[in-house]
Coordinates of C-alpha atoms and ligand atoms in Angstrom, one line a residue:
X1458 CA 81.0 119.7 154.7
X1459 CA 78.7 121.4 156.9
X1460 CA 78.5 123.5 160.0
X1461 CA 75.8 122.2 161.7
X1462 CA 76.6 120.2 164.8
X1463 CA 75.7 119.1 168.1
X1464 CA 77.7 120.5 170.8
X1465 CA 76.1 118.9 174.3
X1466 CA 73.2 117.8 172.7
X1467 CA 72.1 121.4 171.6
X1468 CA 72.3 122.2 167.5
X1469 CA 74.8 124.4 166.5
X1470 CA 75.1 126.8 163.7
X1471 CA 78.5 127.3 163.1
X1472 CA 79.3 129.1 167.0
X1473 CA 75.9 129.9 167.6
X1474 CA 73.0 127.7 169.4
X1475 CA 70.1 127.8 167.2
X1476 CA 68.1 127.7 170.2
X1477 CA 69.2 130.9 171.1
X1478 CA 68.8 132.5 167.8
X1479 CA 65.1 131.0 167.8
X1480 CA 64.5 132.9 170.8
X1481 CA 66.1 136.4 169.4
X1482 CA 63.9 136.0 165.8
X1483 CA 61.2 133.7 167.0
X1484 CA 60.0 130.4 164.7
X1485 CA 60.0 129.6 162.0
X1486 CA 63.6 131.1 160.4
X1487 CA 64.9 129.6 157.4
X1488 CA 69.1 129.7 158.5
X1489 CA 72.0 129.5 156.8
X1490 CA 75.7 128.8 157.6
X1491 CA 78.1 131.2 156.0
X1492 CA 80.9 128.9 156.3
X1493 CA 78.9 126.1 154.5
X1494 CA 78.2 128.3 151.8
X1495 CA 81.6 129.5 151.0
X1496 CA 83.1 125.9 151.4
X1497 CA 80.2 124.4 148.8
X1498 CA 80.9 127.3 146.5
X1499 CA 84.6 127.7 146.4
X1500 CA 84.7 123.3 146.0
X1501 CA 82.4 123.8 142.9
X1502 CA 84.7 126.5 141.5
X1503 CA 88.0 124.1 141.8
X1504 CA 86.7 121.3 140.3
X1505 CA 87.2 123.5 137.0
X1506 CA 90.2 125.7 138.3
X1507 CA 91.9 124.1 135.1
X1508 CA 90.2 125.4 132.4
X1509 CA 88.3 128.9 131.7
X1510 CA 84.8 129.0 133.5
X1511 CA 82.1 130.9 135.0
X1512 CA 80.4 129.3 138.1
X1513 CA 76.8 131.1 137.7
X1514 CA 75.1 131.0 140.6
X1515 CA 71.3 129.7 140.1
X1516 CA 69.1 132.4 141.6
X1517 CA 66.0 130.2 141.8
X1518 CA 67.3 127.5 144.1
X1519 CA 68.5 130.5 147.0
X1520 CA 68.0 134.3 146.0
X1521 CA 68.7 136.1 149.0
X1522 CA 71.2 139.4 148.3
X1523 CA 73.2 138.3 151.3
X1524 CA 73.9 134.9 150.0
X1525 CA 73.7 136.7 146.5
X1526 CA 77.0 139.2 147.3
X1527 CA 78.7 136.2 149.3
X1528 CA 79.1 134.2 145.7
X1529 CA 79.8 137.3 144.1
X1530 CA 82.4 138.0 146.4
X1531 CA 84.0 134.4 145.6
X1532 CA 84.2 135.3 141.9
X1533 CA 80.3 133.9 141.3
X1534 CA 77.9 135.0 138.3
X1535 CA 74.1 134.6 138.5
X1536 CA 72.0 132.2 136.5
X1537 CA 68.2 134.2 136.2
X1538 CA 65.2 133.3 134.8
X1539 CA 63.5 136.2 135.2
X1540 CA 63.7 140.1 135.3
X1541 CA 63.1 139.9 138.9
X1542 CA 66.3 138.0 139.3
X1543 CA 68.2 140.0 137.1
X1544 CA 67.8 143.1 139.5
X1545 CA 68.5 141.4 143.1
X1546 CA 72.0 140.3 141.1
X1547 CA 72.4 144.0 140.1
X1548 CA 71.7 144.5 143.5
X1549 CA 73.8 142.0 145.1
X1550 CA 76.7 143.6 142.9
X1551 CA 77.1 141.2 140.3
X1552 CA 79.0 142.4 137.4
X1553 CA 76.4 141.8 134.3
X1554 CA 78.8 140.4 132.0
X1555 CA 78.8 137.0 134.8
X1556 CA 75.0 137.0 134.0
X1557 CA 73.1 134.1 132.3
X1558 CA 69.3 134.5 131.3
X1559 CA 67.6 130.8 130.8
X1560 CA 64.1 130.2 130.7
X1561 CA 61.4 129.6 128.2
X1562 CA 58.9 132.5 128.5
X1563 CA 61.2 135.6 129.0
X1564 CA 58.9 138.6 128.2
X1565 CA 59.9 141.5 125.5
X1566 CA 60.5 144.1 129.0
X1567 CA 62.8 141.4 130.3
X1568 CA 64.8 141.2 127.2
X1569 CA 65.3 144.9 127.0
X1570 CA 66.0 144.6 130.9
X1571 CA 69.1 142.3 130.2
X1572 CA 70.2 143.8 126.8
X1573 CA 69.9 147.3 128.4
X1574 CA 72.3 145.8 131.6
X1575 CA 74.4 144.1 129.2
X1576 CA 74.5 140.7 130.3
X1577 CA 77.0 137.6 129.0
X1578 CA 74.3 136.4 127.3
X1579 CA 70.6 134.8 126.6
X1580 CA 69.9 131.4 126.3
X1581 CA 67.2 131.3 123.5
X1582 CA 64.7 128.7 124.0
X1583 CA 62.1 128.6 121.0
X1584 CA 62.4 130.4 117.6
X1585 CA 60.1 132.8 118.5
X1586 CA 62.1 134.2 121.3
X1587 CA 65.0 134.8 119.0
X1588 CA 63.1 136.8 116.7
X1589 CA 62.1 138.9 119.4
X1590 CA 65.4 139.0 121.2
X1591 CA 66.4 140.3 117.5
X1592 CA 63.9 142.5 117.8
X1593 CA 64.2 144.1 120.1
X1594 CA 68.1 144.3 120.5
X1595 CA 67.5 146.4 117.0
X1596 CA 65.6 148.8 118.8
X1597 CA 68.2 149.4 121.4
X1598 CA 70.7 149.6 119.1
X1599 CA 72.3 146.8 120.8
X1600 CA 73.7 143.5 119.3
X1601 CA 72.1 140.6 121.5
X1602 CA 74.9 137.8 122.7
X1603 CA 72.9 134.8 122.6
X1604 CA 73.4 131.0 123.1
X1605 CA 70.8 128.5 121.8
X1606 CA 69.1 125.7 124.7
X1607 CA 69.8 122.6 123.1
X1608 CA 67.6 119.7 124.5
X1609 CA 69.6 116.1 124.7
X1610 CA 67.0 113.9 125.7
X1611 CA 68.4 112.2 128.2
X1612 CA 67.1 110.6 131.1
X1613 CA 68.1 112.7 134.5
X1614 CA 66.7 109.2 136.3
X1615 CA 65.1 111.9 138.7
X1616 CA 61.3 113.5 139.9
X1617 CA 59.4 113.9 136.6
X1618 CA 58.7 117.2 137.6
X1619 CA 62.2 118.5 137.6
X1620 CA 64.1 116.8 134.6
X1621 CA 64.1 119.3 132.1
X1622 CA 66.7 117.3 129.2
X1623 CA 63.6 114.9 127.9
X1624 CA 62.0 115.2 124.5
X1625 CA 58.7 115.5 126.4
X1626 CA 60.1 118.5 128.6
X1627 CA 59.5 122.1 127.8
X1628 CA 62.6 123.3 127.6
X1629 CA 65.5 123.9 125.1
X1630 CA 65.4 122.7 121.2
X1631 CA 65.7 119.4 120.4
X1632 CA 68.8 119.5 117.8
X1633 CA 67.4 119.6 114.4
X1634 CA 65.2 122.8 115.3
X1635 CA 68.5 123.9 117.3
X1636 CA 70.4 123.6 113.9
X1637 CA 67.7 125.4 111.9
X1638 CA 67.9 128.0 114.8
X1639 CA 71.5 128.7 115.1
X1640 CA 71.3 128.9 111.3
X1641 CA 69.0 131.6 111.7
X1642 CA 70.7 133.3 114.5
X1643 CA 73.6 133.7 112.7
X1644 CA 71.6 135.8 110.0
X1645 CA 70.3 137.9 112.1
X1646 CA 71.4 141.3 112.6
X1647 CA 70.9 142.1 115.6
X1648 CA 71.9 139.2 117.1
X1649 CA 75.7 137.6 118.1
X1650 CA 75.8 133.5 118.5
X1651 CA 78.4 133.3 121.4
X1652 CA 77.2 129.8 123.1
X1653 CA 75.3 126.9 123.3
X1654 CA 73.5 125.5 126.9
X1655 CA 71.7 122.9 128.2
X1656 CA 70.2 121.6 131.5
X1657 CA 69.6 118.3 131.8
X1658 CA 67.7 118.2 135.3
X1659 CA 67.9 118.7 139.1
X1660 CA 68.9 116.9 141.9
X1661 CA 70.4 114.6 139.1
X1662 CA 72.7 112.4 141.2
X1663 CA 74.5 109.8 138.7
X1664 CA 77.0 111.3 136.6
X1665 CA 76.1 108.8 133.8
X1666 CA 72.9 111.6 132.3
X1667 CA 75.7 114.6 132.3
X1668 CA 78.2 112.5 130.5
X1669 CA 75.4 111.6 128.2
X1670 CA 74.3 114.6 127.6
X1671 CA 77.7 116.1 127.2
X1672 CA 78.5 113.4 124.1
X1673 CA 75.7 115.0 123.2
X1674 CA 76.7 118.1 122.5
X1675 CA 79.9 117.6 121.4
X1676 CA 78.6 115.9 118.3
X1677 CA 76.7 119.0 118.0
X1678 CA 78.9 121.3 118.3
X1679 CA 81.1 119.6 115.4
X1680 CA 77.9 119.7 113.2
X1681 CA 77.5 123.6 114.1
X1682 CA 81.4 124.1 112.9
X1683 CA 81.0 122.2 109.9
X1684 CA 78.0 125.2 108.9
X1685 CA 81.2 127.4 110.3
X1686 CA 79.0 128.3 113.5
X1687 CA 81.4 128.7 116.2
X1688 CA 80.8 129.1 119.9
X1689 CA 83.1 130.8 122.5
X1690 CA 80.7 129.6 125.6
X1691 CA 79.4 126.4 126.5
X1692 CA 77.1 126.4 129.6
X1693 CA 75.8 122.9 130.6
X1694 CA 73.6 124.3 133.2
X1695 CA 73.0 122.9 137.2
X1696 CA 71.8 119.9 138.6
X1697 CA 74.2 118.2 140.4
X1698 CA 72.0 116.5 143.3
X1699 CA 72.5 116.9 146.7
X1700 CA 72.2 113.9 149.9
X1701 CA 68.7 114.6 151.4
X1702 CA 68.6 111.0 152.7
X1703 CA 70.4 108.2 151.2
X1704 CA 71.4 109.6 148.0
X1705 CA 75.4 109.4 147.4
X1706 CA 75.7 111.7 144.4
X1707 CA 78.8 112.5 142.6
X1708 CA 81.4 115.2 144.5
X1709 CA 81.4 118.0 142.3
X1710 CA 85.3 117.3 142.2
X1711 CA 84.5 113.8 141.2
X1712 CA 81.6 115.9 138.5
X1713 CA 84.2 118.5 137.2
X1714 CA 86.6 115.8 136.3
X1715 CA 84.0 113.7 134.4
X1716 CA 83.0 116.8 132.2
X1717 CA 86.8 117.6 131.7
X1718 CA 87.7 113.6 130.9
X1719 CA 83.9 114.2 128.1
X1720 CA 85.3 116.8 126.8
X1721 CA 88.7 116.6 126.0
X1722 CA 90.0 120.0 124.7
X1723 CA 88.3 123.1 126.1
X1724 CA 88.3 125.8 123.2
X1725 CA 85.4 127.7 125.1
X1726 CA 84.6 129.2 128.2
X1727 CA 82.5 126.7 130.1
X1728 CA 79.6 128.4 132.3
X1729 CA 77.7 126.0 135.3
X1730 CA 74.5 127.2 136.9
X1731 CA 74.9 124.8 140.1
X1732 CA 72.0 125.6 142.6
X1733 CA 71.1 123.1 145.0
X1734 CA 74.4 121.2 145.7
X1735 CA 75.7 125.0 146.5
X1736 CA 73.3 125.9 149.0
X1737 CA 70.8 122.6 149.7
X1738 CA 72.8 121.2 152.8
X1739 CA 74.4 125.4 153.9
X1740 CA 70.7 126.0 155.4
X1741 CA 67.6 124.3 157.2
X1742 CA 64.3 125.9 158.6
X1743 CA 63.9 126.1 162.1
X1744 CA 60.2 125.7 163.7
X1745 CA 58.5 124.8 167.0
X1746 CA 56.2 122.5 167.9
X1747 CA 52.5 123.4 168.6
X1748 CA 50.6 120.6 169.4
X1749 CA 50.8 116.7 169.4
X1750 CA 47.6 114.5 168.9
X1751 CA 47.0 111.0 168.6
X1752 CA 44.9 110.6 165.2
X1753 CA 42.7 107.5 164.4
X1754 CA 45.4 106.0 162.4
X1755 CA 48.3 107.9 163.1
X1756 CA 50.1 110.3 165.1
X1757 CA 50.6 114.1 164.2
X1758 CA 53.4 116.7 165.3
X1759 CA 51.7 120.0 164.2
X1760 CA 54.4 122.7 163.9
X1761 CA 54.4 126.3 163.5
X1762 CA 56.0 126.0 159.4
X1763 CA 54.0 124.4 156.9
X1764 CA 54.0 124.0 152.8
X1765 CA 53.8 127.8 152.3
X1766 CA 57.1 128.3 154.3
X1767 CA 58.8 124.9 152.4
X1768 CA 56.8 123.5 149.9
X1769 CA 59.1 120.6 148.7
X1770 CA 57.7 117.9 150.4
X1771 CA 54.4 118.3 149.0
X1772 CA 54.7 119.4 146.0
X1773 CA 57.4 116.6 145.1
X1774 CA 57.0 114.2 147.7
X1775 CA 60.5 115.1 149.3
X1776 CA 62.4 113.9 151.5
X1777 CA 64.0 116.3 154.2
X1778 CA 65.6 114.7 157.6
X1779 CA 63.8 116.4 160.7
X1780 CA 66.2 116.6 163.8
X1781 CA 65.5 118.4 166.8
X1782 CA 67.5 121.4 168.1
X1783 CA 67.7 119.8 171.9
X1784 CA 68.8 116.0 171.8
X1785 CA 67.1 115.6 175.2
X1786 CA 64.3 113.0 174.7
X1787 CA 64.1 109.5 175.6
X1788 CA 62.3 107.5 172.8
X1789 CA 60.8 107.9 169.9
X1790 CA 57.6 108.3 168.1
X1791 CA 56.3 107.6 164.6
X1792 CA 54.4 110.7 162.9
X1793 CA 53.4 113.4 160.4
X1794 CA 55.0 116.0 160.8
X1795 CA 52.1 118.5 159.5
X1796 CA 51.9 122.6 159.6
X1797 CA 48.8 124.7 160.0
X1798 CA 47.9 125.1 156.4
X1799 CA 44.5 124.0 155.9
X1800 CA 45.3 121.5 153.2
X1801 CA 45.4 117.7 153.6
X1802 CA 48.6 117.7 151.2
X1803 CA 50.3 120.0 153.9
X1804 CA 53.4 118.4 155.4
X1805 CA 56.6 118.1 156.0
X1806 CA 57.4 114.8 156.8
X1807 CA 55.0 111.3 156.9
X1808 CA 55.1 108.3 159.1
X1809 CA 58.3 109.7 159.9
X1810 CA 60.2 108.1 163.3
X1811 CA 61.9 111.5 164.8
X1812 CA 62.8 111.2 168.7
X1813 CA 59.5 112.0 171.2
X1814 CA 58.4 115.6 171.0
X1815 CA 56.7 118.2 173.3
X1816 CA 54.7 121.1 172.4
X1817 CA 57.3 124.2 172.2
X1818 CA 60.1 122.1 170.8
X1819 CA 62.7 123.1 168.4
X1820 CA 62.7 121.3 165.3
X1821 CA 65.2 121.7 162.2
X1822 CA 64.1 120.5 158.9
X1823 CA 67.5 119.9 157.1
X1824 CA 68.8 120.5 153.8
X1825 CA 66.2 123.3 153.6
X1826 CA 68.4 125.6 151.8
X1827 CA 67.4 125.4 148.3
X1828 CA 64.2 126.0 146.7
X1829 CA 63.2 126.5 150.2
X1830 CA 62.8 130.2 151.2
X1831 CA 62.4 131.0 146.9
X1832 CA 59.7 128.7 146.6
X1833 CA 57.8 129.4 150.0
X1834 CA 54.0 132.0 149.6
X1835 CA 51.8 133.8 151.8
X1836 CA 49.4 130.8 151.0
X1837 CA 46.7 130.9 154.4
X1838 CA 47.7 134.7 154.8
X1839 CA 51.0 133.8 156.6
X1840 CA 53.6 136.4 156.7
X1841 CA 57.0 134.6 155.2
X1842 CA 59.5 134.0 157.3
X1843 CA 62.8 135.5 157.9
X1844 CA 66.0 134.3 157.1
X1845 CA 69.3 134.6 159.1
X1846 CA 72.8 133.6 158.1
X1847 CA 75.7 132.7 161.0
X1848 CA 79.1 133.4 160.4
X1849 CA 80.7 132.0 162.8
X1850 CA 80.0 133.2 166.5
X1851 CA 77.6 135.9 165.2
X1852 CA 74.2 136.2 163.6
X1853 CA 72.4 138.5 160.9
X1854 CA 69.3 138.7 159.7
X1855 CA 69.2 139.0 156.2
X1856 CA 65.7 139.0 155.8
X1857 CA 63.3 140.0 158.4
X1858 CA 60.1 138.3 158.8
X1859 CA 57.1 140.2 156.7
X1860 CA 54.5 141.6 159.1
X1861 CA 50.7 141.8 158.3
X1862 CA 50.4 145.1 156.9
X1863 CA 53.5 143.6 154.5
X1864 CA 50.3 141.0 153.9
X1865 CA 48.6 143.5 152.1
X1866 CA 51.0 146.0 150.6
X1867 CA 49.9 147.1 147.3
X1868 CA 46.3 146.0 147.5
X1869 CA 43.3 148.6 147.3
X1870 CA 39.7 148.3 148.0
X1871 CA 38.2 150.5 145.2
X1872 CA 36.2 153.3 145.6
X1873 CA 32.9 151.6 144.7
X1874 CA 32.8 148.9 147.4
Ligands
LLP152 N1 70.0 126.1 135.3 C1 68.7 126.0 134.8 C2 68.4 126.3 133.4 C3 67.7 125.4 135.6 O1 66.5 125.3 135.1 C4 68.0 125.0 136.9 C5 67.0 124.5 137.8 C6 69.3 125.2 137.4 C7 70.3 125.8 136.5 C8 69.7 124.9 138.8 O2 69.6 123.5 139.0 P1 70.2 122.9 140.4 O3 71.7 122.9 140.3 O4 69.7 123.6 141.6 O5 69.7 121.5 140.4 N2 62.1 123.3 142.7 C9 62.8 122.1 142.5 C10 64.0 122.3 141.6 C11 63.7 122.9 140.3 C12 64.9 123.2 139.4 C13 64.6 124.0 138.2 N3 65.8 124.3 137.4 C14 63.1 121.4 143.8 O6 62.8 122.0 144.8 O7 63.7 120.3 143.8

C-alpha cells in the first residue's frame, strides 16, 4: 500500500497536495508518507509474529531520526554499518540491545563505540576483525557478543553491484574460514558467539536465492553444533526487493512464510535488516522543471534535482517511474529527464515517455525513498535537500534544506594562503 494518490488530478500525500507543500519548502524535497511507512513496517513485523524476532531496521537505505523514532516506536531495532549510524539510532531512541553492526571495515573507535553502548551484537566479517573486536572488548573490560557473516554464494539474480552473497563479493566468510572462525571465536576471551548472519543481496526479488541461502545455513549451523557451537541469534539480513517498474517480488507475508516453511523449528531469535521494501515506495523526490530543449537526437527535461540529490539511476542504471504532481497535460513526450549536474552520466530517467512538460512543472520521481536522501552529496556545491514527512492532513519537515554557509561548515583556509 501506499498513500500517494491523485485526488482531481493533483498528487496527494496522504491529505496533503504536494503542490502545496512544494510551494511552502520549495523544490527539490525528498517526501515521505507516514502512513506508508508504518503500514510497510508493521506488515514486515507480522510476517514473523509467530516466532521470536527482531525487525532491524537498515539505516543505510533511509536514516532520517524521524523515520528513525517512527520504527522504534513500532518495536523496530537498527541495522548500522557504521559509527555514524550507531549514534542517529541512539539518537532516534533505539534501545542498544535492538542494535546490529554489519559491515566489513568497522574501525577499532567504532568497535569501542558499540561495545561501550552495548549493542545485541557484531557481525564479524574477516578474522582480523575478530581479533580486534577481542581486543579491544578486553580493554573495556567488556565481553563482545558477536555473530560470524557467513557468505552462501548464492546468486541474488540482481545488479552486480548490490549482491553481496557471491563467492566473488566482499562480504561475509565463505564457510570453511567461517568454521575456522567461529572455532576461534569461541576461544577467545573476550569474546561471546551469540549468532550467525548473512545477506544475500538487495532488491533481491525471487524468493528462490533466500530459500537457498537459508539451506544454506542450516547445514551450517548443524556442523557448528556438532563442534558444540551454539547460536541463540540468527539474522539473515535485508534484501527483499521492492516494484520500481515491473518487478512482482515476493510480499514479505508471502517471504516470512518461506523462511519459516526453510526452517522448520526456530530455537533462535531470528533478526531481519529489511531496508528498501520498508521505506522504497513510503517516499519520492519532488522537483520542478527548468527548461525543455529539443537536442540533436533527443529531447531533454532539465530539472531542478539531479544525481547528487538521487544517485540511483546513474550509478545503477535504475529505474524510477516519473509522474507529474498536476495531471493536466494533453500528450506526451519522449525524453531525458536530466538535472544540472555537469556530468554526462547525470540523470534521472532516459528516453523516458512521461506526459508533455512546461518549465515550472512539478515532477515526482517515485519510489525515491530508499537509498535516496542517504546516498545523495553536495557534488556541484549543491546544498542537499530537505526532507518532509505527511502524516495525514499535516506536514513536517524533518530535515530542512542545507544553506551555503552549511556548504562550507568545517572548512578553513589556513593562515599561509
Ligand atoms: N543488511 C546488510 C548487511 C546490508 O548490506 C543491506 C544492504 C541491508 C541489510 C539492507 O538491504 P535492503 O533490505 O535495503 O535491500 N544502494 C543500493 C543498495 C545497497 C544495499 C546495500 N546493503 C541501491 O540503491 O539499490
Amino acid at each position: 500500500m501506499n498513500h500517494f494518490n491523485y485526488r482531481n488530478d493533483h498528487m496527494y500525500c496522504e491529505d496533503v497536495s504536494v503542490s502545496e507543500i512544494a510551494q511552502e519548502v520549495g523544490t527539490p524535497f525528498y517526501l515521505y508518507s507516514h502512513a506508508t511507512l508504518r503500514h510497510h513496517f508493521l506488515a514486515f513485523q507480522k510476517a514473523f509474529e509467530d516466532v521470536p524476532h527482531l525487525v532491524c531496521f537498515s539505516a543505510k537505505s533511509n536514516s532520517n531520526l524521524a523515520v528513525l523514532r517512527l520504527f522504534r516506536n513500532l518495536g523496530g531495532g537498527l541495522d548500522i554499518v557504521s559509527g555514524g549510524e550507531l549514534f542517529r539510532g541512539l539518537k532516534a531512541g533505539i534501545a542498544p540491545e535492538r542494535i546490529v553492526f554489519s559491515g566489513v571495515g568497522k574501525r577499532e573507535d567504532e568497535i569501542a563505540y558499540a561495545l561501550e553502548n552495548g549493542i545485541l551484537m557484531l557481525n564479524v566479517e574477516s578474522f582480523q576483525e575478530l581479533d580486534l573486536i577481542d581486543k579491544c572488548a578486553g580493554r573495556l573490560r567488556k565481553k563482545a557478543p558477536v555473530a560470524i557473516r557467513v557468505n552462501p554464494d548464492v546468486d541474488p539474480r540482481t545488479h552486480p553491484y548490490i549482491s553481496t552473497g557471491l563467492k566473488k563479493n566482499k562480504f561475509g566468510l565463505n564457510m570453511e574460514a567461517a568454521v575456522e572462525t567461529y572455532k576461534a571465536a569461541d576461544a577467545r576471551r573476550h569474546v561471546e558467539v551469540i549468532g550467525i548472519s548473512c545477506h544475500i543481496g538487495s532488491q533481491v526479488t525471487e524468493m528462490a536465492p533466500f530459500v537457498d541461502a537459508l539451506e544454506r545455513l542450516k547445514n551450517f549451523i548443524s556442523t557448528l553444533e556438532s563442534c558444540d557451537i551454539s547460536i541463540k541469534y540468527l539474522d539473515l539480513g535485508g534484501g527483499l526487493g521492492i516494484t520500481y517498474d515491473q518487478e512482482s517480488p515476493p510480499h514479505p507475508s508471502e517471504y516470512g512464510a518461506a523462511i519459516l516453511e526453510t526452517l522448520g523449528r526456530v530455537p533462535f531469535t531470528l533478526v531481519l535488516e529489511p531496508g528498501r521494501v520498508i521505506v522504497g515506495n513510503a517516499g519520492i523526490l519532488v522537483t520542478r522543471v527548468l527548461y525543455t530543449k529539443q537536442g540533436e537526437d533527443k529531447d531533454f527535461v532539465i530539472v531542478d534535482s539531479a544525481m547528487n540529490d538521487l544517485v540511483r539511476p546513474s550509478l545503477y542504471n535504475a529505474y524510477h517511474a516519473i509522474e507529474p504532481v498536476a495531471r493536466d497535460a494533453e500528450g506526451t513526450i519522449k525524453a531525458d529527464i536530466v538535472g544540472p549536474v555537469c556530468e554526462s552520466g547525470d540523470f534521472l530517467a532516459r528516453d523516458r515517455q512521461i506526459p508533455h512538460v512546461e518549465s515550472g512543472d512539478l515532477l515526482a520521481i517515485m519510489s525515491a525513498g530508499a537509498y535516496g536522501f542517504t546516498m545523495s552529496s553536495n557534488y556541484n556545491s549543491r546544498p542537499r535537500v530537505c526532507e518532509v514527512m505527511v502524516k495525514e492532513d499535516r506536514f513536517f519537515v524533518i530535515k530542512a534544506r542545507e544553506s551555503y554557509e552549511d556548504l562550507i561548515a568545517g572548512e578553513s583556509i589556513p593562515p599561509f594562503l
